[in-house]
Coordinates of N, CA and C in Angstrom, one line a residue:
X1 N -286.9 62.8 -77.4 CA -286.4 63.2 -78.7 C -286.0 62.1 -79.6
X2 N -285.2 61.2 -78.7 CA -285.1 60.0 -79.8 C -285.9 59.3 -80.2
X3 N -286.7 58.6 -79.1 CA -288.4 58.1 -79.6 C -288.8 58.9 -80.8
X4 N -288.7 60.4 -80.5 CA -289.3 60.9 -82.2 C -288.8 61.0 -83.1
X5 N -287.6 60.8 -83.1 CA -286.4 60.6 -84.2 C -287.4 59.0 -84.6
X6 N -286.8 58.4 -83.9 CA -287.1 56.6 -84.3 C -288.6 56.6 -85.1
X7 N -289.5 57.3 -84.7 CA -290.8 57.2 -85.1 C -290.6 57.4 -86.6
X8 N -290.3 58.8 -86.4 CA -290.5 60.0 -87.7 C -289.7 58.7 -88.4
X9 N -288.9 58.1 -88.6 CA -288.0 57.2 -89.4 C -288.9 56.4 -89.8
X10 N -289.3 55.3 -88.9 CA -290.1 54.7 -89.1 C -291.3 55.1 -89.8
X11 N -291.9 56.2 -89.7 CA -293.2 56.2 -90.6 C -292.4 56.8 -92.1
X12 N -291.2 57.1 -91.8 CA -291.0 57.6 -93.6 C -290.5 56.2 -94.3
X13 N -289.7 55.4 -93.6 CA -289.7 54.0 -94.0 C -290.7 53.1 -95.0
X14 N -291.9 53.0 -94.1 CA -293.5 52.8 -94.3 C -293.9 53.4 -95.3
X15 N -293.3 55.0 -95.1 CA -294.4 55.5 -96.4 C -293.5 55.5 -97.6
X16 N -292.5 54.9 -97.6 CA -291.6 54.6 -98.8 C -291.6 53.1 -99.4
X17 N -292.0 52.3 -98.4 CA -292.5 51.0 -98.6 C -293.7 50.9 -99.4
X18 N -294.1 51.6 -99.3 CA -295.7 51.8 -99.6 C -295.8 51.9 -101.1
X19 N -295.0 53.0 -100.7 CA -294.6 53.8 -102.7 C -294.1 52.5 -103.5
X20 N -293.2 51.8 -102.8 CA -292.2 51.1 -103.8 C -293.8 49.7 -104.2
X21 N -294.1 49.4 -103.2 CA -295.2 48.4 -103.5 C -296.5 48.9 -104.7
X22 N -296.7 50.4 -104.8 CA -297.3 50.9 -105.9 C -297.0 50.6 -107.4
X23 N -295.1 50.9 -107.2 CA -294.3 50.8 -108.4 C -294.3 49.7 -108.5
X24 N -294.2 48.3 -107.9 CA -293.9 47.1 -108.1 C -295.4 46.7 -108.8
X25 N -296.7 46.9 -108.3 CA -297.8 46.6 -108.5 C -298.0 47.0 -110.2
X26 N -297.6 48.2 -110.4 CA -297.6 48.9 -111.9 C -297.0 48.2 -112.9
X27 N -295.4 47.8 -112.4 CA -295.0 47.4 -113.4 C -295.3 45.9 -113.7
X28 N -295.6 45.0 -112.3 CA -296.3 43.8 -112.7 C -297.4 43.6 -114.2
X29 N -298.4 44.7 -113.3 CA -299.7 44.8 -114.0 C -299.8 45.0 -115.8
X30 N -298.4 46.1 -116.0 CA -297.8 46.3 -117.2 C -296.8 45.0 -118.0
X31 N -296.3 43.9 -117.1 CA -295.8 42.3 -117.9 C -296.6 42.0 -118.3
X32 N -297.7 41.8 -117.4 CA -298.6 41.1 -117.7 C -299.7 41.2 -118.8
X33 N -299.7 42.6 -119.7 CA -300.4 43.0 -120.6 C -299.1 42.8 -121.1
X34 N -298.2 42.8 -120.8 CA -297.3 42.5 -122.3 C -297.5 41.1 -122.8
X35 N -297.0 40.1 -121.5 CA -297.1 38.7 -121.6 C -298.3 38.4 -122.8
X36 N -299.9 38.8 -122.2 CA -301.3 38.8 -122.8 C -300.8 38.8 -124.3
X37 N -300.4 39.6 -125.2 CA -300.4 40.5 -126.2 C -299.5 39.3 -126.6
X38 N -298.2 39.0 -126.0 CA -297.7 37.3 -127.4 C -297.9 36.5 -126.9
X39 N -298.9 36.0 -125.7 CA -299.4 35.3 -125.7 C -300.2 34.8 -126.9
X40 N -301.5 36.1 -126.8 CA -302.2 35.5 -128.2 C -301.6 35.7 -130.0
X41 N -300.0 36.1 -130.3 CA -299.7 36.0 -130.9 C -299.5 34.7 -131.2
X42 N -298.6 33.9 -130.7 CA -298.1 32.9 -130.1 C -299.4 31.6 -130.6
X43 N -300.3 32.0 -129.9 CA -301.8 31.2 -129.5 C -302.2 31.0 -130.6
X44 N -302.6 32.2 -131.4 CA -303.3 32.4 -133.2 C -302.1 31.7 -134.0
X45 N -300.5 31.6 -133.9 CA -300.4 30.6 -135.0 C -300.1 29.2 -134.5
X46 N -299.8 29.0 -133.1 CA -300.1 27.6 -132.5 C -301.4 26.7 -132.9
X47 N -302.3 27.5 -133.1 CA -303.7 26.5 -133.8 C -304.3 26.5 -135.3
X48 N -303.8 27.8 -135.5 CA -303.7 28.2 -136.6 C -303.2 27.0 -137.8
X49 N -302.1 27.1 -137.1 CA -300.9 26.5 -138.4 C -300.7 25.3 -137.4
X50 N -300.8 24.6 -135.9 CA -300.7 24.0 -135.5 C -298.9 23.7 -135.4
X51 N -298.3 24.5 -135.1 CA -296.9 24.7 -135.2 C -296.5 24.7 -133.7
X52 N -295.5 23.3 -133.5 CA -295.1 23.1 -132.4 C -294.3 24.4 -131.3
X53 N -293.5 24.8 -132.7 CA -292.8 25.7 -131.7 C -293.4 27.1 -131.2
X54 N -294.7 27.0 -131.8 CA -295.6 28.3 -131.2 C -296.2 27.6 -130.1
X55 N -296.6 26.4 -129.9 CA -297.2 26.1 -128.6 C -296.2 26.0 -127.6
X56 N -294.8 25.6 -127.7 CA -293.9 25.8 -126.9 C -294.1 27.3 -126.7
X57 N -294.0 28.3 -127.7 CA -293.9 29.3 -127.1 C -294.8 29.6 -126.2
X58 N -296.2 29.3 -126.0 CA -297.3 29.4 -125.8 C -297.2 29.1 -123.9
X59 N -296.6 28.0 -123.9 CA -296.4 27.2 -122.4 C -295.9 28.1 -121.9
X60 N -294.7 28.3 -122.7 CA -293.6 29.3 -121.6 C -294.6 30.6 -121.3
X61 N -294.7 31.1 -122.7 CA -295.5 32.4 -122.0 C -296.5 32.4 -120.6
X62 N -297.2 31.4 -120.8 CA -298.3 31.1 -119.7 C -297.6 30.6 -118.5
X63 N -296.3 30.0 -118.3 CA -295.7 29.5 -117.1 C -294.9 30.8 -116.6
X64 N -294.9 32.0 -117.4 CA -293.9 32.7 -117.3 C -295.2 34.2 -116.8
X65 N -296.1 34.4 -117.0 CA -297.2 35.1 -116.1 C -297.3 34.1 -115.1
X66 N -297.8 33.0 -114.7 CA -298.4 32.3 -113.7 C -297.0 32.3 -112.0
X67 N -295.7 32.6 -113.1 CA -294.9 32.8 -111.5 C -295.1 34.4 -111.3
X68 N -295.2 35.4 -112.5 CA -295.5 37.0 -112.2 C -296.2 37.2 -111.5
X69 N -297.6 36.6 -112.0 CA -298.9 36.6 -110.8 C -298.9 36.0 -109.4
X70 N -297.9 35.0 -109.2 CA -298.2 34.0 -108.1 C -299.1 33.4 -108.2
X71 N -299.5 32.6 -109.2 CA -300.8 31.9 -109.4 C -300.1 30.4 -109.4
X72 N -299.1 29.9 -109.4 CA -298.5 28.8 -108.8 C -298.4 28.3 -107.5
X73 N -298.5 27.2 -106.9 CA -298.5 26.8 -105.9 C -297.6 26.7 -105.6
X74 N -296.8 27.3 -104.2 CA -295.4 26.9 -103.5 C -294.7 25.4 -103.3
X75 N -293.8 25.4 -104.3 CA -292.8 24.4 -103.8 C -292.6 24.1 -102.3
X76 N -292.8 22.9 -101.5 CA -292.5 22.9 -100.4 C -291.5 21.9 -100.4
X77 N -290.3 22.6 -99.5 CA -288.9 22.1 -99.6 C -288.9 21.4 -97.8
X78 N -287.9 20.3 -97.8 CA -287.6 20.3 -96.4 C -285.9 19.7 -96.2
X79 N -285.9 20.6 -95.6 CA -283.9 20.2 -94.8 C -284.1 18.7 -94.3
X80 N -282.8 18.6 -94.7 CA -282.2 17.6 -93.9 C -280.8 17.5 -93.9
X81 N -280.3 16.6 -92.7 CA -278.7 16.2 -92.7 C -278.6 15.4 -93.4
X82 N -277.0 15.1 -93.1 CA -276.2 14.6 -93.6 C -276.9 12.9 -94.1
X83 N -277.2 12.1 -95.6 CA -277.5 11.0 -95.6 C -279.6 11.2 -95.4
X84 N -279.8 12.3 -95.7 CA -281.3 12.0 -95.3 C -281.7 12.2 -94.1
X85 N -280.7 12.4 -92.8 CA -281.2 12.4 -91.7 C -281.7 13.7 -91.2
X86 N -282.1 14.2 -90.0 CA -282.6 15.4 -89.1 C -281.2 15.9 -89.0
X87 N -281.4 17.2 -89.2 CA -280.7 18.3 -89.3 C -280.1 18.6 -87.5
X88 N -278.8 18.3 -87.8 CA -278.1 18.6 -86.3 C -278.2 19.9 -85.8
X89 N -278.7 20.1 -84.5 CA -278.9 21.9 -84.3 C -277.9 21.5 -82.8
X90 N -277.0 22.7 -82.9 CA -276.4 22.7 -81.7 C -276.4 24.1 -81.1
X91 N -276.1 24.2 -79.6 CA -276.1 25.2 -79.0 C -274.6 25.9 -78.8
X92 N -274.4 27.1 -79.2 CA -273.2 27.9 -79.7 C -273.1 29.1 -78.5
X93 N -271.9 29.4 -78.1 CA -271.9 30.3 -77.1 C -271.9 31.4 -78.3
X94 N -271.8 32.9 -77.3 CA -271.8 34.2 -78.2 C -270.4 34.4 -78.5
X95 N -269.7 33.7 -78.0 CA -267.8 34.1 -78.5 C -267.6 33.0 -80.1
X96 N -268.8 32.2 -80.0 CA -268.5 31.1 -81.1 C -269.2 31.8 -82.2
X97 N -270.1 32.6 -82.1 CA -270.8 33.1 -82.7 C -269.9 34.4 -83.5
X98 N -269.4 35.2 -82.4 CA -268.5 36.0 -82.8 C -267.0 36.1 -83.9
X99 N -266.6 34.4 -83.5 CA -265.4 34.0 -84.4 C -266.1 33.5 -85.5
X100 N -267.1 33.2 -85.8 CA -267.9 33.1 -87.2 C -267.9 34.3 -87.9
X101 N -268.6 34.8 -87.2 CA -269.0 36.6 -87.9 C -267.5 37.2 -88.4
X102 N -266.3 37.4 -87.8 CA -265.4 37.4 -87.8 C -264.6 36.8 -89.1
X103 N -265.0 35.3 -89.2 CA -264.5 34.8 -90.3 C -264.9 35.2 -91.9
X104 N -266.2 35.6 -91.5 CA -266.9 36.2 -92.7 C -266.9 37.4 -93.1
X105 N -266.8 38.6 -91.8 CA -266.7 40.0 -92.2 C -265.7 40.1 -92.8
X106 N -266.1 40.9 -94.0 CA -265.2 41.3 -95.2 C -264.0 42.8 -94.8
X107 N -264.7 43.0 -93.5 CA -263.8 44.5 -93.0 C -262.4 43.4 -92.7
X108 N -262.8 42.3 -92.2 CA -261.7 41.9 -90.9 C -261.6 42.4 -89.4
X109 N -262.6 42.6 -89.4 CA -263.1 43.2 -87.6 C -263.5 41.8 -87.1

């Protein structure tokens, strides 16, 4: 009975995931015709009239769909310690772990 409890959860999870990725996909799809639209406002008096602060507008608009879409390439970041060096990793018992969690829980448990 609990396996079907856990299931039935799990697939309404899923099919709620699902939905929200529909909604996200819509309202993307709907910036991005907005973006389009001053974009080429923006665009027509940037060449038009050759006016700086329309082609500024112009960048931004285009850098500002290109993160909506993911059409940018990932920043690749890397850690390090202290001075530039390799990141110290140490091994922590579960009671050390515990007085962390502890420090942080906002209950005070």
């Amino acid at each position: 009975m609990v396996h079907a409890a856990c299931r039935d959860v799990r697939t309404a999870l899923a099919d709620r995931r699902a939905e929200l990725n529909d909604d996200v996909d819509e309202l993307r799809a709907l910036e991005a015709d907005r973006l389009d639209r001053l974009f080429f406002v923006a665009y027509k008096k940037a060449v038009r009239e050759q006016d700086f602060a329309a082609i500024d507008r112009t960048l931004r608009i285009t850098e500002r769909r290109a993160r909506l879409l993911g059409l940018d390439i990932p920043v690749k970041a890397e850690l390090s310690g202290p001075d530039g060096g390799p990141v110290q990793v140490e091994n922590v018992t579960v009671d050390e772990l515990d007085a962390l969690i502890a420090l942080t829980d906002s209950d005070g448990e």
